[in-house]
PDB file of C-alpha atoms in Angstrom:
ATOM      1  CA  MET F 631      75.973  63.584 162.356  1.00  0.00           C
ATOM      2  CA  SER F 632      73.464  65.496 160.265  1.00  0.00           C
ATOM      3  CA  ILE F 633      74.072  67.080 156.878  1.00  0.00           C
ATOM      4  CA  HIS F 634      75.138  70.450 158.212  1.00  0.00           C
ATOM      5  CA  ILE F 635      76.174  69.755 161.769  1.00  0.00           C
ATOM      6  CA  SER F 636      79.171  67.520 162.433  1.00  0.00           C
ATOM      7  CA  ALA F 637      78.381  66.655 166.101  1.00  0.00           C
ATOM      8  CA  LYS F 638      78.096  63.092 167.220  1.00  0.00           C
ATOM      9  CA  GLN F 639      75.083  61.908 169.145  1.00  0.00           C
ATOM     10  CA  GLY F 640      75.231  63.140 172.744  1.00  0.00           C
ATOM     11  CA  GLU F 641      77.509  66.068 172.002  1.00  0.00           C
ATOM     12  CA  ILE F 642      74.636  68.666 171.879  1.00  0.00           C
ATOM     13  CA  ALA F 643      72.479  69.376 174.973  1.00  0.00           C
ATOM     14  CA  ASP F 644      68.762  69.257 174.844  1.00  0.00           C
ATOM     15  CA  LYS F 645      68.571  73.005 175.383  1.00  0.00           C
ATOM     16  CA  ILE F 646      70.349  75.572 173.162  1.00  0.00           C
ATOM     17  CA  LEU F 647      70.704  79.277 172.450  1.00  0.00           C
ATOM     18  CA  LEU F 648      70.719  80.246 168.754  1.00  0.00           C
ATOM     19  CA  PRO F 649      72.366  83.452 167.870  1.00  0.00           C
ATOM     20  CA  GLY F 650      72.453  84.327 164.146  1.00  0.00           C
ATOM     21  CA  ASP F 651      76.098  85.217 164.135  1.00  0.00           C
ATOM     22  CA  PRO F 652      78.450  82.181 164.678  1.00  0.00           C
ATOM     23  CA  LEU F 653      81.024  84.567 166.252  1.00  0.00           C
ATOM     24  CA  ARG F 654      78.420  85.580 168.784  1.00  0.00           C
ATOM     25  CA  ALA F 655      78.001  81.851 169.634  1.00  0.00           C
ATOM     26  CA  LYS F 656      81.749  81.792 170.288  1.00  0.00           C
ATOM     27  CA  VAL F 657      81.445  84.802 172.512  1.00  0.00           C
ATOM     28  CA  ILE F 658      78.686  83.246 174.490  1.00  0.00           C
ATOM     29  CA  ALA F 659      80.693  80.003 174.852  1.00  0.00           C
ATOM     30  CA  GLU F 660      83.821  81.731 175.996  1.00  0.00           C
ATOM     31  CA  HIS F 661      82.082  84.179 178.468  1.00  0.00           C
ATOM     32  CA  PHE F 662      79.181  82.317 179.852  1.00  0.00           C
ATOM     33  CA  LEU F 663      79.862  78.548 179.622  1.00  0.00           C
ATOM     34  CA  GLU F 664      82.236  76.408 181.596  1.00  0.00           C
ATOM     35  CA  ASP F 665      84.201  73.667 179.987  1.00  0.00           C
ATOM     36  CA  ALA F 666      82.801  74.562 176.541  1.00  0.00           C
ATOM     37  CA  VAL F 667      83.659  72.167 173.706  1.00  0.00           C
ATOM     38  CA  CYS F 668      83.196  73.046 170.034  1.00  0.00           C
ATOM     39  CA  PHE F 669      80.918  70.470 168.305  1.00  0.00           C
ATOM     40  CA  ASN F 670      80.565  72.070 164.878  1.00  0.00           C
ATOM     41  CA  GLU F 671      82.729  74.002 162.552  1.00  0.00           C
ATOM     42  CA  VAL F 672      81.037  73.041 159.265  1.00  0.00           C
ATOM     43  CA  ARG F 673      80.729  76.230 157.064  1.00  0.00           C
ATOM     44  CA  ASN F 674      82.163  78.171 160.096  1.00  0.00           C
ATOM     45  CA  MET F 675      78.704  77.805 161.834  1.00  0.00           C
ATOM     46  CA  PHE F 676      80.296  77.285 165.291  1.00  0.00           C
ATOM     47  CA  GLY F 677      78.520  75.353 167.932  1.00  0.00           C
ATOM     48  CA  TYR F 678      79.560  74.621 171.536  1.00  0.00           C
ATOM     49  CA  THR F 679      78.356  72.632 174.474  1.00  0.00           C
ATOM     50  CA  GLY F 680      79.327  73.452 178.128  1.00  0.00           C
ATOM     51  CA  THR F 681      77.700  74.099 181.446  1.00  0.00           C
ATOM     52  CA  TYR F 682      75.866  77.125 182.841  1.00  0.00           C
ATOM     53  CA  LYS F 683      75.428  77.193 186.583  1.00  0.00           C
ATOM     54  CA  GLY F 684      75.803  73.396 186.540  1.00  0.00           C
ATOM     55  CA  HIS F 685      73.352  72.759 183.797  1.00  0.00           C
ATOM     56  CA  ARG F 686      74.409  71.318 180.375  1.00  0.00           C
ATOM     57  CA  VAL F 687      73.645  73.827 177.636  1.00  0.00           C
ATOM     58  CA  SER F 688      74.579  74.356 174.050  1.00  0.00           C
ATOM     59  CA  VAL F 689      74.912  77.398 171.798  1.00  0.00           C
ATOM     60  CA  MET F 690      75.204  77.474 167.929  1.00  0.00           C
ATOM     61  CA  GLY F 691      75.074  80.045 165.164  1.00  0.00           C
ATOM     62  CA  THR F 692      72.205  79.830 162.655  1.00  0.00           C
ATOM     63  CA  GLY F 693      73.107  82.323 159.995  1.00  0.00           C
ATOM     64  CA  MET F 694      70.828  85.133 158.577  1.00  0.00           C
ATOM     65  CA  GLY F 695      67.317  84.610 157.466  1.00  0.00           C
ATOM     66  CA  MET F 696      64.619  82.011 157.725  1.00  0.00           C
ATOM     67  CA  PRO F 697      66.022  79.483 155.268  1.00  0.00           C
ATOM     68  CA  SER F 698      69.197  79.265 157.236  1.00  0.00           C
ATOM     69  CA  ILE F 699      67.719  78.888 160.779  1.00  0.00           C
ATOM     70  CA  SER F 700      65.298  76.453 159.375  1.00  0.00           C
ATOM     71  CA  ILE F 701      68.042  74.105 158.310  1.00  0.00           C
ATOM     72  CA  TYR F 702      69.994  74.234 161.563  1.00  0.00           C
ATOM     73  CA  ALA F 703      67.043  74.283 163.953  1.00  0.00           C
ATOM     74  CA  ARG F 704      65.342  71.372 162.217  1.00  0.00           C
ATOM     75  CA  GLU F 705      68.588  69.222 162.342  1.00  0.00           C
ATOM     76  CA  LEU F 706      69.034  70.107 165.966  1.00  0.00           C
ATOM     77  CA  ILE F 707      65.492  68.971 166.748  1.00  0.00           C
ATOM     78  CA  VAL F 708      65.076  65.943 164.492  1.00  0.00           C
ATOM     79  CA  ASP F 709      68.657  64.598 164.431  1.00  0.00           C
ATOM     80  CA  TYR F 710      69.880  65.581 167.879  1.00  0.00           C
ATOM     81  CA  GLY F 711      66.729  65.647 170.045  1.00  0.00           C
ATOM     82  CA  VAL F 712      66.876  69.303 171.207  1.00  0.00           C
ATOM     83  CA  LYS F 713      63.791  70.303 173.167  1.00  0.00           C
ATOM     84  CA  LYS F 714      64.236  73.994 174.000  1.00  0.00           C
ATOM     85  CA  LEU F 715      65.447  76.466 171.403  1.00  0.00           C
ATOM     86  CA  ILE F 716      65.843  80.158 172.182  1.00  0.00           C
ATOM     87  CA  ARG F 717      66.999  82.636 169.506  1.00  0.00           C
ATOM     88  CA  VAL F 718      69.150  85.419 170.804  1.00  0.00           C
ATOM     89  CA  GLY F 719      69.723  87.974 168.132  1.00  0.00           C
ATOM     90  CA  THR F 720      69.215  91.576 167.068  1.00  0.00           C
ATOM     91  CA  ALA F 721      66.236  93.479 165.619  1.00  0.00           C
ATOM     92  CA  GLY F 722      65.369  96.929 164.268  1.00  0.00           C
ATOM     93  CA  SER F 723      62.783  98.910 166.153  1.00  0.00           C
ATOM     94  CA  ILE F 724      59.678 100.262 164.333  1.00  0.00           C
ATOM     95  CA  ASP F 725      58.058 101.436 167.561  1.00  0.00           C
ATOM     96  CA  PRO F 726      59.161 104.963 168.709  1.00  0.00           C
ATOM     97  CA  ASN F 727      58.872 103.555 172.319  1.00  0.00           C
ATOM     98  CA  VAL F 728      61.252 100.708 171.808  1.00  0.00           C
ATOM     99  CA  HIS F 729      64.904 101.964 171.921  1.00  0.00           C
ATOM    100  CA  VAL F 730      68.304 100.604 170.967  1.00  0.00           C
ATOM    101  CA  ARG F 731      69.773  98.221 173.623  1.00  0.00           C
ATOM    102  CA  GLU F 732      66.358  97.360 175.049  1.00  0.00           C
ATOM    103  CA  LEU F 733      64.912  93.781 174.839  1.00  0.00           C
ATOM    104  CA  VAL F 734      62.057  92.484 172.903  1.00  0.00           C
ATOM    105  CA  LEU F 735      60.506  89.151 173.616  1.00  0.00           C
ATOM    106  CA  ALA F 736      58.666  87.954 170.494  1.00  0.00           C
ATOM    107  CA  GLN F 737      55.268  86.813 171.638  1.00  0.00           C
ATOM    108  CA  ALA F 738      54.248  86.191 168.043  1.00  0.00           C
ATOM    109  CA  ALA F 739      55.968  86.735 164.661  1.00  0.00           C
ATOM    110  CA  ALA F 740      54.190  88.047 161.590  1.00  0.00           C
ATOM    111  CA  THR F 741      56.025  87.239 158.374  1.00  0.00           C
ATOM    112  CA  ASN F 742      56.295  88.096 154.583  1.00  0.00           C
ATOM    113  CA  SER F 743      58.007  84.753 154.054  1.00  0.00           C
ATOM    114  CA  ASN F 744      56.373  81.887 151.976  1.00  0.00           C
ATOM    115  CA  ILE F 745      57.880  79.219 154.156  1.00  0.00           C
ATOM    116  CA  ILE F 746      54.764  78.634 156.170  1.00  0.00           C
ATOM    117  CA  ARG F 747      52.374  79.776 153.308  1.00  0.00           C
ATOM    118  CA  ASN F 748      53.723  76.975 151.009  1.00  0.00           C
ATOM    119  CA  ASP F 749      52.376  74.475 153.539  1.00  0.00           C
ATOM    120  CA  PHE F 750      49.137  76.262 154.352  1.00  0.00           C
ATOM    121  CA  PRO F 751      48.145  78.591 151.499  1.00  0.00           C
ATOM    122  CA  GLU F 752      44.703  78.842 152.732  1.00  0.00           C
ATOM    123  CA  PHE F 753      45.536  79.966 156.306  1.00  0.00           C
ATOM    124  CA  ASP F 754      47.435  82.781 157.953  1.00  0.00           C
ATOM    125  CA  PHE F 755      49.017  80.262 160.348  1.00  0.00           C
ATOM    126  CA  PRO F 756      49.980  82.201 163.480  1.00  0.00           C
ATOM    127  CA  GLN F 757      53.666  81.898 164.619  1.00  0.00           C
ATOM    128  CA  ILE F 758      53.765  82.116 168.389  1.00  0.00           C
ATOM    129  CA  ALA F 759      56.283  81.509 171.213  1.00  0.00           C
ATOM    130  CA  THR F 760      56.044  78.818 173.813  1.00  0.00           C
ATOM    131  CA  PHE F 761      54.210  80.583 176.560  1.00  0.00           C
ATOM    132  CA  THR F 762      56.067  78.930 179.347  1.00  0.00           C
ATOM    133  CA  LEU F 763      59.485  80.136 177.987  1.00  0.00           C
ATOM    134  CA  LEU F 764      57.987  83.639 177.256  1.00  0.00           C
ATOM    135  CA  ASP F 765      56.625  83.930 180.817  1.00  0.00           C
ATOM    136  CA  LYS F 766      59.898  82.791 182.384  1.00  0.00           C
ATOM    137  CA  ALA F 767      61.947  85.050 180.190  1.00  0.00           C
ATOM    138  CA  TYR F 768      59.770  88.136 180.985  1.00  0.00           C
ATOM    139  CA  HIS F 769      59.981  87.592 184.674  1.00  0.00           C
ATOM    140  CA  ILE F 770      63.725  86.947 184.638  1.00  0.00           C
ATOM    141  CA  ALA F 771      64.235  90.088 182.620  1.00  0.00           C
ATOM    142  CA  LYS F 772      62.147  92.201 185.029  1.00  0.00           C
ATOM    143  CA  LYS F 773      63.954  90.763 188.028  1.00  0.00           C
ATOM    144  CA  LEU F 774      67.183  91.976 186.353  1.00  0.00           C
ATOM    145  CA  ASN F 775      65.677  95.435 185.907  1.00  0.00           C
ATOM    146  CA  LEU F 776      66.037  95.215 182.152  1.00  0.00           C
ATOM    147  CA  THR F 777      63.800  97.310 179.876  1.00  0.00           C
ATOM    148  CA  THR F 778      61.879  94.671 178.088  1.00  0.00           C
ATOM    149  CA  HIS F 779      59.006  94.855 175.604  1.00  0.00           C
ATOM    150  CA  VAL F 780      56.684  91.891 174.816  1.00  0.00           C
ATOM    151  CA  GLY F 781      54.622  91.743 171.591  1.00  0.00           C
ATOM    152  CA  ASN F 782      54.554  91.045 167.977  1.00  0.00           C
ATOM    153  CA  VAL F 783      57.605  91.210 165.663  1.00  0.00           C
ATOM    154  CA  LEU F 784      57.946  91.027 161.868  1.00  0.00           C
ATOM    155  CA  SER F 785      60.137  88.180 160.495  1.00  0.00           C
ATOM    156  CA  SER F 786      61.121  89.483 157.154  1.00  0.00           C
ATOM    157  CA  ASP F 787      62.776  87.897 154.183  1.00  0.00           C
ATOM    158  CA  VAL F 788      64.020  91.316 153.140  1.00  0.00           C
ATOM    159  CA  PHE F 789      66.740  93.233 154.930  1.00  0.00           C
ATOM    160  CA  TYR F 790      67.007  96.197 152.345  1.00  0.00           C
ATOM    161  CA  SER F 791      63.313  97.014 151.846  1.00  0.00           C
ATOM    162  CA  ASN F 792      62.315  99.095 148.882  1.00  0.00           C
ATOM    163  CA  MET F 793      59.165 100.114 150.645  1.00  0.00           C
ATOM    164  CA  PRO F 794      60.192 100.848 154.332  1.00  0.00           C
ATOM    165  CA  GLU F 795      57.023 102.818 154.948  1.00  0.00           C
ATOM    166  CA  ARG F 796      55.148  99.567 154.985  1.00  0.00           C
ATOM    167  CA  ASN F 797      57.246  98.370 157.819  1.00  0.00           C
ATOM    168  CA  LEU F 798      56.679 101.672 159.685  1.00  0.00           C
ATOM    169  CA  LYS F 799      52.995 101.295 159.213  1.00  0.00           C
ATOM    170  CA  LEU F 800      53.248  97.947 161.100  1.00  0.00           C
ATOM    171  CA  GLY F 801      54.834  99.841 163.872  1.00  0.00           C
ATOM    172  CA  GLU F 802      51.677 101.842 164.206  1.00  0.00           C
ATOM    173  CA  LEU F 803      49.686  98.661 164.558  1.00  0.00           C
ATOM    174  CA  GLY F 804      51.760  97.582 167.584  1.00  0.00           C
ATOM    175  CA  VAL F 805      54.585  95.515 165.943  1.00  0.00           C
ATOM    176  CA  LYS F 806      57.646  96.067 168.059  1.00  0.00           C
ATOM    177  CA  ALA F 807      60.519  95.374 165.685  1.00  0.00           C
ATOM    178  CA  ILE F 808      61.771  93.628 162.521  1.00  0.00           C
ATOM    179  CA  GLU F 809      64.060  90.630 162.447  1.00  0.00           C
ATOM    180  CA  MET F 810      64.639  87.677 160.189  1.00  0.00           C
ATOM    181  CA  GLU F 811      64.314  84.388 161.901  1.00  0.00           C
ATOM    182  CA  ALA F 812      61.627  84.094 164.610  1.00  0.00           C
ATOM    183  CA  ALA F 813      58.679  82.954 162.562  1.00  0.00           C
ATOM    184  CA  ALA F 814      60.532  80.008 161.050  1.00  0.00           C
ATOM    185  CA  LEU F 815      61.835  78.947 164.476  1.00  0.00           C
ATOM    186  CA  TYR F 816      58.275  79.137 165.968  1.00  0.00           C
ATOM    187  CA  TYR F 817      56.877  77.144 162.981  1.00  0.00           C
ATOM    188  CA  LEU F 818      59.424  74.305 163.537  1.00  0.00           C
ATOM    189  CA  GLY F 819      58.449  74.390 167.320  1.00  0.00           C
ATOM    190  CA  ALA F 820      54.858  73.832 166.326  1.00  0.00           C
ATOM    191  CA  GLN F 821      55.679  71.153 163.818  1.00  0.00           C
ATOM    192  CA  HIS F 822      57.885  69.105 166.171  1.00  0.00           C
ATOM    193  CA  GLY F 823      56.283  69.830 169.673  1.00  0.00           C
ATOM    194  CA  VAL F 824      59.328  71.512 171.118  1.00  0.00           C
ATOM    195  CA  ASP F 825      59.717  74.774 173.018  1.00  0.00           C
ATOM    196  CA  THR F 826      60.844  77.944 171.151  1.00  0.00           C
ATOM    197  CA  LEU F 827      61.366  81.611 171.948  1.00  0.00           C
ATOM    198  CA  ALA F 828      63.032  84.641 170.296  1.00  0.00           C
ATOM    199  CA  ILE F 829      64.729  87.232 172.483  1.00  0.00           C
ATOM    200  CA  MET F 830      66.107  90.181 170.622  1.00  0.00           C
ATOM    201  CA  THR F 831      68.119  93.193 171.493  1.00  0.00           C
ATOM    202  CA  ILE F 832      67.311  96.321 169.539  1.00  0.00           C
ATOM    203  CA  SER F 833      70.452  97.078 167.503  1.00  0.00           C
ATOM    204  CA  ASP F 834      68.975  99.920 165.310  1.00  0.00           C
ATOM    205  CA  SER F 835      65.813 101.860 164.817  1.00  0.00           C
ATOM    206  CA  LEU F 836      63.830 102.836 161.783  1.00  0.00           C
ATOM    207  CA  VAL F 837      62.205 105.630 163.836  1.00  0.00           C
ATOM    208  CA  ASN F 838      65.191 106.801 165.907  1.00  0.00           C
ATOM    209  CA  PRO F 839      68.188 106.190 163.466  1.00  0.00           C
ATOM    210  CA  ASP F 840      70.619 108.225 165.642  1.00  0.00           C
ATOM    211  CA  GLU F 841      70.508 105.370 168.082  1.00  0.00           C
ATOM    212  CA  ASP F 842      71.979 102.746 165.809  1.00  0.00           C
ATOM    213  CA  THR F 843      74.925 100.551 166.877  1.00  0.00           C
ATOM    214  CA  SER F 844      78.072  99.281 165.112  1.00  0.00           C
ATOM    215  CA  ALA F 845      78.741  95.708 163.829  1.00  0.00           C
ATOM    216  CA  GLU F 846      81.325  95.169 166.555  1.00  0.00           C
ATOM    217  CA  GLU F 847      78.913  96.192 169.280  1.00  0.00           C
ATOM    218  CA  ARG F 848      76.359  93.779 167.967  1.00  0.00           C
ATOM    219  CA  GLN F 849      78.825  90.935 167.909  1.00  0.00           C
ATOM    220  CA  ASN F 850      80.557  91.419 171.254  1.00  0.00           C
ATOM    221  CA  THR F 851      78.077  93.185 173.538  1.00  0.00           C
ATOM    222  CA  PHE F 852      74.265  92.828 174.024  1.00  0.00           C
ATOM    223  CA  THR F 853      74.994  90.435 176.800  1.00  0.00           C
ATOM    224  CA  ASP F 854      71.647  91.057 178.582  1.00  0.00           C
ATOM    225  CA  MET F 855      69.739  88.929 176.160  1.00  0.00           C
ATOM    226  CA  MET F 856      72.298  86.206 176.555  1.00  0.00           C
ATOM    227  CA  THR F 857      71.796  86.174 180.366  1.00  0.00           C
ATOM    228  CA  VAL F 858      68.019  86.184 179.992  1.00  0.00           C
ATOM    229  CA  GLY F 859      68.209  83.313 177.467  1.00  0.00           C
ATOM    230  CA  LEU F 860      70.514  81.098 179.570  1.00  0.00           C
ATOM    231  CA  GLU F 861      68.453  81.714 182.802  1.00  0.00           C
ATOM    232  CA  THR F 862      65.335  80.871 180.853  1.00  0.00           C
ATOM    233  CA  LEU F 863      66.777  77.602 179.519  1.00  0.00           C
ATOM    234  CA  ILE F 864      67.699  76.433 183.003  1.00  0.00           C
ATOM    235  CA  ALA F 865      64.624  77.586 184.852  1.00  0.00           C
ATOM    236  CA  ASP F 866      62.773  74.882 186.580  1.00  0.00           C
ATOM    237  CA  CYS F 867      65.264  72.253 185.518  1.00  0.00           C
TER     238      CYS F 867
END
């Protein structure tokens, strides 16, 4: 077992969905996986392994923010040999054409975090998705007739911004949404040579606030991204 994950070797599949909310991991395991077994309860960061359409798949919460996902994703990659990691979470739209309950596939993730800058202060190191996963997810979503946007997102260290107008300015430059984890996941993918992708459901909007959803909806619904994520994980297996 690793420091923060109590699973034994072999209990975690080589492909995994990573919701931020550990209760969303439980929902995914109960509604999408067959014969799901819990492999982690440390800090109530629930993780499960089961099968989806005959393929062995895991799901585990990562918590909120880049420091948290960096801990869990690194241990999954380094200590448990996970090769495909797909974040399924929520994001806030900063594009007036991107609406609540629609999907965003993060082709790239800008960030205001110093996690990457601490390693490469002289570069703006680009955080990008694995194209094969991105391409598969896009075509799967379109086949399911889901409204899906592909583009840049902002991975922010700040949830309650004191200068929200800066975020809205990014929307004018084509950034689709704000979330808090994708850049760190993509950086770990680049470091360790594994496949990573972030699929987000828009849960609220900085430009259309009347569309916002409740905490219960965010935890228990938004199943489209779960389906796209699982189908992407098992594609071409």
